[in-house]
Structure formats: structure tokens, C-alpha cells
């Protein structure tokens, strides 16, 4: 299936069907990030329980320097 | 509001200097500057992660988060809805409940949009955030926002990053005089003198970024700003002398001629 992550199209195999899998795939499980799935924020403890469907939009944001 | 500490909502701080974390030349310089500034509040922006470079270093992840309170901003938002979204994302990190509401209304001056700022504050207060709006030196907007229930007012001294200092100290003093919540002068500070002047007006704190990050020696400037904020506050608490048009001798008249 194909999903959009931070505006980029990404091909995911079937076993990568939860947010948790996506975060592992992107090597981001140890980072301070916030995930939004189709416009809804996904708390870390729900990564496992949030399935990803074809065409979903996922945003991964973090804190950067700013005033 | 004479007090030895800065109280923002349920948060209490000893330092009255808030430091932005943008535009530093390196993490090493930044870490040193943050340390010598003795700040307890650091601002951050929320941005998309670069998913192709997940191992890029991140300043926040290198901080001892037990030592600092985070004040994320909603920079990048041009309306209330975008600001609320960014604030929710920031809060979902579980690291903070304070939010600097920054809704820019014009790309050239980076001046805040008062109407969208007000709307964003209204919503974020309903959601339980500790809300600190960045505004221009608008005395009535400051009044309306504190009536709405925001936890601090953050009027700009001059445009963001301009370093022009306090362009309208008169209106800033009106905001400070009427304040029922802390007033933090945010943006436009260029020198330690500007920071001290803001504190002498009676501001409860100063938020600056470029003045330190862009200085020739950011670490030295961070220390200068720390001292300036302390000096300005002490001077305000001590109570300045009234200004007079003519001289008044410091040495006694009695005993003359010698």
C-alpha cells in the first residue's frame, strides 16, 4: 500500500500496517517526535493499536530551534 | 507586580530571562549560551521531521529536561486553526503545557495578527493550555487577552530579529501598568541595554533569541543578557529618581566657602 509521510509518497509492505511498524521502519522509535494520522494525533502508547490504510496521511513532527 | 520570582500559570521560575533556541551556529555554542544565561525557559518551534535522515542531531534531545521548561511556539501559523493544531502537537509530546501563541499576519514585518491570536488563545484556554500570546504593543488587545484568561502577555519591543530595541516604551508601560498577569517583552531586543530598559519599565521578563544567537560571541552575550535582566529588575524594584530639568548638587551647600 501507499501512504503519504510528511508529504512524501511511501510504499509499505503489508506487515508494516501499524504506526509502530512505520516508526521502526523509519528508525524513529527512540526520538522525541509527535505523530499525526489523517489529522488526528496518535499518542505513543497507541502506536501499536493504530492501523495504517492505503492512502493514509501521516505527519511526523519534532521540536527544532525557534524563538 | 513586585515579586522575587516569575509565576506563569502554575509554573514558578527564578530566572526572568527566556531564551529562544533558533539560529545558533552550533549545538556546542548553544549549550554554553543556555548554561551561562541561567534561563529556565527555552522556546522551540514544531516542524516536520526529515524522514530521510532520522539520525540528525536535535538540540532538545541533548538537553537535561529536568532543568528547563519548554515553551513551544506556534510559529508558522497564519490563522487560529493552524496555531491550535501546532499547540496540540507540541502538547502531545508530553513535555510541556505552556504554549507561545504566535500567529503572524505579515511576512515582511512578522507582526502578529491580533484577531487570529485572540481566537487561538480562546480555544487553547478551553483546552487547558498555559497560554502566552505574542502580540504587538497594543494596549487594548493586551487588556482583552488578560480578561480572556491568558497566563502572560508577550508584547514585542520591535520586529522579530530586528534588534531595534524598545520602539514604543510608552505603550509597553501602559501594558505593564494595567497587567494582572506577567508581561514578558518578546522580540526585537538588540542589546543588554534594551533588556535592562524593558525590565526597568516593570516587565516581568524578557524573551530574546537573535540578540544572543547572532552576537559575535553568543556565550558572552548570554551572560550579558542575564546580568542586564537582573540589573533592570533590581533597578525597577529599587525605584528610580524622578527626572528634573535642572541640576541638583550632590555635595552640601553648608560649610561653603571652604
Coordinates of C-alpha atoms in Angstrom, one line a residue:
Chain A
X1 CA 0.0 0.0 0.0
X2 CA 1.0 3.6 -0.5
X3 CA 0.9 6.2 2.2
X4 CA 2.0 9.9 2.5
X5 CA 4.5 10.6 5.2
X6 CA 5.4 14.2 5.6
X7 CA 4.2 14.9 2.1
X8 CA 6.3 12.1 0.6
X9 CA 4.7 9.0 -1.0
X10 CA 6.0 5.9 0.6
X11 CA 5.4 2.2 -0.3
X12 CA 4.8 0.0 2.7
X13 CA 4.7 -3.8 2.8
X14 CA 1.7 -5.5 4.5
X15 CA 3.3 -6.3 7.8
X16 CA 4.0 -2.6 8.3
X17 CA 0.4 -2.0 9.0
X18 CA 0.6 -0.1 12.3
X19 CA 2.1 3.3 13.2
X20 CA 4.6 1.3 15.4
X21 CA 5.9 -0.6 12.3
X22 CA 6.3 2.7 10.4
X23 CA 8.2 4.3 13.2
X24 CA 10.5 1.2 13.5
X25 CA 11.0 1.3 9.7
X26 CA 11.9 5.0 9.8
X27 CA 14.2 4.3 12.9
X28 CA 12.4 6.9 14.9
X29 CA 11.2 4.9 17.9
X30 CA 13.9 6.5 20.2
X31 CA 13.3 10.1 19.1
X32 CA 11.2 12.8 20.6
X33 CA 8.5 13.1 17.9
X34 CA 4.8 13.5 17.6
X35 CA 2.7 11.6 15.1
X36 CA -0.4 12.7 13.4
X37 CA -2.5 10.2 11.4
X38 CA -5.0 11.6 9.0
X39 CA -5.1 14.8 11.1
X40 CA -5.5 13.0 14.4
X41 CA -2.7 13.0 16.9
X42 CA -1.6 9.4 17.9
X43 CA -0.1 9.2 21.4
X44 CA 2.9 6.9 21.7
X45 CA 1.1 4.2 23.7
X46 CA -1.4 3.9 20.8
X47 CA 1.2 3.4 18.0
X48 CA 0.6 -0.4 18.2
X49 CA -3.1 0.0 18.1
X50 CA -3.3 2.4 15.1
X51 CA -3.5 0.6 11.8
X52 CA -2.4 2.3 8.6
X53 CA -4.5 2.0 5.5
X54 CA -3.8 2.7 1.8
X55 CA -3.8 6.4 1.1
X56 CA -3.4 7.5 4.7
X57 CA -1.6 10.8 5.5
X58 CA 0.9 10.7 8.3
X59 CA 2.8 13.6 9.7
X60 CA 5.8 13.2 12.0
X61 CA 6.9 16.4 13.7
X62 CA 9.6 17.3 16.2
X63 CA 10.9 20.3 18.1
X64 CA 13.5 22.4 16.4
X65 CA 15.3 25.6 17.4
X66 CA 13.0 28.7 17.3
X67 CA 12.3 31.9 19.2
Chain B
X1 CA 3.8 43.2 40.5
X2 CA 6.8 43.2 42.9
X3 CA 7.9 39.6 43.5
X4 CA 11.1 37.6 43.7
X5 CA 10.0 35.0 41.2
X6 CA 8.2 34.8 37.9
X7 CA 4.9 32.9 38.1
X8 CA 3.3 31.8 34.9
X9 CA 0.1 29.8 35.5
X10 CA 1.2 27.0 37.8
X11 CA 4.8 27.4 36.9
X12 CA 7.3 29.3 39.1
X13 CA 10.7 30.5 37.9
X14 CA 13.6 32.2 39.5
X15 CA 15.1 33.5 36.2
X16 CA 13.3 36.2 34.3
X17 CA 15.2 35.6 31.0
X18 CA 13.5 33.4 28.5
X19 CA 15.8 32.2 25.7
X20 CA 14.9 31.2 22.1
X21 CA 16.8 28.3 20.5
X22 CA 16.9 29.3 16.9
X23 CA 19.8 30.4 14.6
X24 CA 22.7 29.3 16.8
X25 CA 25.8 28.4 14.8
X26 CA 26.4 25.1 16.6
X27 CA 25.0 22.9 19.4
X28 CA 28.1 23.4 21.5
X29 CA 27.8 27.2 21.4
X30 CA 24.1 27.0 22.1
X31 CA 24.6 24.7 25.1
X32 CA 27.1 27.0 26.6
X33 CA 25.0 30.0 26.0
X34 CA 21.9 28.4 27.5
X35 CA 24.0 27.4 30.5
X36 CA 25.5 30.8 31.3
X37 CA 22.2 32.6 30.7
X38 CA 20.8 30.6 33.6
X39 CA 17.5 30.6 31.8
X40 CA 14.8 28.2 32.9
X41 CA 12.5 28.6 29.9
X42 CA 13.5 27.7 26.4
X43 CA 11.4 28.3 23.3
X44 CA 11.2 25.8 20.4
X45 CA 9.4 25.5 17.1
X46 CA 7.4 22.5 15.8
X47 CA 8.4 21.3 12.4
X48 CA 8.2 18.3 10.1
X49 CA 10.9 15.7 10.7
X50 CA 13.2 14.9 7.8
X51 CA 12.2 11.3 7.4
X52 CA 15.2 10.6 5.1
X53 CA 17.7 11.5 7.9
X54 CA 16.3 10.1 11.1
X55 CA 19.6 10.3 12.9
X56 CA 20.1 14.1 12.5
X57 CA 21.0 15.6 15.9
X58 CA 18.4 17.5 17.7
X59 CA 19.2 20.2 20.3
X60 CA 16.2 19.4 22.6
X61 CA 17.1 15.7 22.8
X62 CA 20.5 16.8 24.2
X63 CA 19.0 18.9 27.0
X64 CA 18.6 17.8 30.6
X65 CA 14.9 18.3 30.5
X66 CA 14.6 18.3 34.3
X67 CA 16.4 21.7 34.3
X68 CA 14.3 23.5 31.7
X69 CA 10.6 24.2 31.0
X70 CA 9.8 24.1 27.3
X71 CA 7.8 26.9 25.7
X72 CA 7.0 25.7 22.2
X73 CA 5.7 28.4 19.8
X74 CA 3.1 28.2 17.0
X75 CA 5.4 29.9 14.5
X76 CA 4.4 29.0 11.0
X77 CA 0.7 29.5 11.8
X78 CA -1.1 32.3 9.9
X79 CA -4.5 31.6 11.5
X80 CA -6.0 30.4 14.7
X81 CA -6.7 26.9 13.4
X82 CA -3.1 26.3 12.4
X83 CA -1.9 27.7 15.7
X84 CA -4.2 25.4 17.7
X85 CA -3.0 22.4 15.6
X86 CA 0.7 23.2 16.3
X87 CA -0.1 23.7 20.0
X88 CA -1.8 20.3 20.3
X89 CA 1.1 18.6 18.5
X90 CA 3.5 20.2 21.0
X91 CA 1.5 19.2 24.0
X92 CA 1.2 15.6 22.7
X93 CA 4.9 15.3 23.3
X94 CA 4.0 15.1 27.0
X95 CA 6.9 17.6 27.7
X96 CA 5.0 20.8 28.2
X97 CA 1.7 22.6 28.8
X98 CA 2.9 26.1 28.0
X99 CA 2.4 27.5 24.5
X100 CA 3.6 30.7 22.9
X101 CA 0.8 31.7 20.6
X102 CA 2.4 33.3 17.6
X103 CA 0.2 33.9 14.6
X104 CA 2.0 36.0 12.0
X105 CA -0.1 38.3 9.9
X106 CA 2.5 39.8 7.6
X107 CA 5.6 38.1 6.1
X108 CA 7.7 41.3 5.9
X109 CA 7.3 42.7 9.4
X110 CA 6.4 39.4 11.1
X111 CA 3.9 41.3 13.1
X112 CA 1.2 39.2 14.8
X113 CA -2.4 39.0 13.7
X114 CA -4.4 40.3 16.7
X115 CA -7.7 38.7 15.7
X116 CA -6.3 35.2 14.9
X117 CA -4.1 35.4 18.0
X118 CA -7.2 36.2 20.2
X119 CA -9.2 33.3 18.6
X120 CA -6.3 30.9 19.1
X121 CA -5.9 31.9 22.7
X122 CA -9.7 31.4 23.3
X123 CA -9.6 27.9 22.0
X124 CA -6.3 26.9 23.8
X125 CA -7.5 28.2 27.1
X126 CA -10.6 26.0 26.8
X127 CA -8.3 23.0 26.2
X128 CA -6.3 23.7 29.4
X129 CA -3.1 25.1 28.0
X130 CA -0.9 27.6 29.8
X131 CA -1.2 30.4 27.2
X132 CA 1.3 33.1 26.4
X133 CA 0.4 35.2 23.4
X134 CA 2.9 37.1 21.4
X135 CA 1.4 40.5 20.5
X136 CA 2.4 43.9 19.2
X137 CA 2.4 46.9 21.7
X138 CA -1.4 47.0 21.5
X139 CA -2.6 48.1 25.0
X140 CA -6.3 47.2 24.4
X141 CA -5.5 43.8 22.9
X142 CA -3.4 43.1 26.0
X143 CA -6.3 44.0 28.2
X144 CA -8.8 41.9 26.2
X145 CA -6.4 38.9 26.3
X146 CA -5.9 39.1 30.1
X147 CA -9.7 39.4 30.5
X148 CA -9.9 36.2 28.4
X149 CA -7.6 34.5 30.9
X150 CA -4.2 34.1 29.3
X151 CA -1.4 33.4 31.7
X152 CA 1.1 36.0 30.4
X153 CA 1.2 38.8 27.8
X154 CA 4.2 39.0 25.5
X155 CA 4.4 42.3 23.6
X156 CA 7.2 42.8 21.1
X157 CA 9.7 45.5 21.6
X158 CA 10.3 45.8 17.8
X159 CA 10.0 43.4 14.9
X160 CA 11.3 39.8 15.4
X161 CA 15.0 39.6 14.8
X162 CA 15.3 43.4 14.1
X163 CA 17.3 44.2 17.2
X164 CA 15.9 47.7 17.2
X165 CA 15.1 47.7 21.0
X166 CA 12.1 49.2 22.6
X167 CA 10.4 51.3 19.9
X168 CA 7.4 52.2 22.0
X169 CA 8.3 52.1 25.7
X170 CA 5.4 54.4 26.4
X171 CA 2.7 51.9 25.3
X172 CA 4.7 49.0 26.8
X173 CA 4.5 50.8 30.1
X174 CA 0.7 51.1 29.7
X175 CA 0.5 47.3 29.2
X176 CA 2.7 46.8 32.2
X177 CA 0.7 49.2 34.4
X178 CA -2.7 47.6 33.6
X179 CA -1.4 44.0 33.8
X180 CA -3.0 41.4 36.0
X181 CA -0.7 38.7 34.6
X182 CA 3.1 38.7 33.9
X183 CA 4.3 40.8 31.0
X184 CA 7.2 39.4 29.1
X185 CA 8.8 41.7 26.5
X186 CA 9.4 39.4 23.5
X187 CA 11.2 40.1 20.2
X188 CA 13.3 43.0 18.9
X189 CA 15.8 43.2 21.8
X190 CA 19.2 44.0 20.4
X191 CA 21.5 44.8 23.4
X192 CA 21.7 44.2 27.1
X193 CA 20.7 47.9 27.5
X194 CA 17.4 47.1 25.7
X195 CA 16.8 44.1 28.0
X196 CA 17.6 46.2 31.1
X197 CA 15.3 49.0 29.9
X198 CA 12.5 46.6 29.4
X199 CA 12.9 45.3 33.0
X200 CA 13.2 48.9 34.3
X201 CA 9.8 49.6 32.8
X202 CA 8.5 46.9 35.1
X203 CA 8.3 44.0 32.8
X204 CA 8.3 40.6 34.5
X205 CA 10.6 39.0 32.0
X206 CA 12.3 39.3 28.6
X207 CA 12.3 36.7 25.8
X208 CA 15.1 37.0 23.3
X209 CA 16.9 34.8 20.7
X210 CA 18.7 36.6 17.9
X211 CA 20.4 39.1 20.2
X212 CA 22.3 36.1 21.7
X213 CA 22.4 33.7 18.8
X214 CA 23.6 36.3 16.3
X215 CA 26.1 38.0 18.6
X216 CA 29.8 37.8 17.7
X217 CA 30.2 35.9 21.0
X218 CA 26.9 34.3 21.8
X219 CA 28.1 32.8 25.1
X220 CA 29.4 36.2 26.4
X221 CA 26.2 37.9 25.2
X222 CA 24.1 35.3 27.0
X223 CA 25.8 36.2 30.2
X224 CA 25.4 40.0 29.5
X225 CA 21.7 39.5 29.0
X226 CA 21.4 37.5 32.2
X227 CA 23.0 40.4 34.1
X228 CA 21.0 43.0 32.3
X229 CA 17.7 41.4 33.1
X230 CA 18.8 41.1 36.8
X231 CA 20.1 44.7 36.9
X232 CA 17.0 46.1 35.2
X233 CA 14.7 44.2 37.6
X234 CA 16.7 45.4 40.7
X235 CA 16.6 48.9 39.4
X236 CA 12.8 48.7 38.9
X237 CA 12.3 47.3 42.4
X238 CA 14.7 49.9 43.9
X239 CA 12.7 52.7 42.4
X240 CA 14.3 55.3 40.2
X241 CA 14.7 59.0 41.0
X242 CA 12.3 61.5 39.3
X243 CA 13.7 63.3 36.3
X244 CA 14.4 67.0 36.7
X245 CA 15.0 69.7 34.1
X246 CA 17.9 71.3 36.0
X247 CA 20.9 70.2 38.2
X248 CA 20.7 69.5 41.9
X249 CA 24.0 69.4 43.7
X250 CA 25.1 66.1 45.3
X251 CA 27.5 67.9 47.6
X252 CA 26.1 70.0 50.5
X253 CA 25.9 73.8 50.3
X254 CA 26.5 74.1 54.1
X255 CA 30.1 74.8 55.1
X256 CA 30.9 76.9 52.0
X257 CA 33.1 78.7 51.3
X258 CA 35.8 76.3 52.4

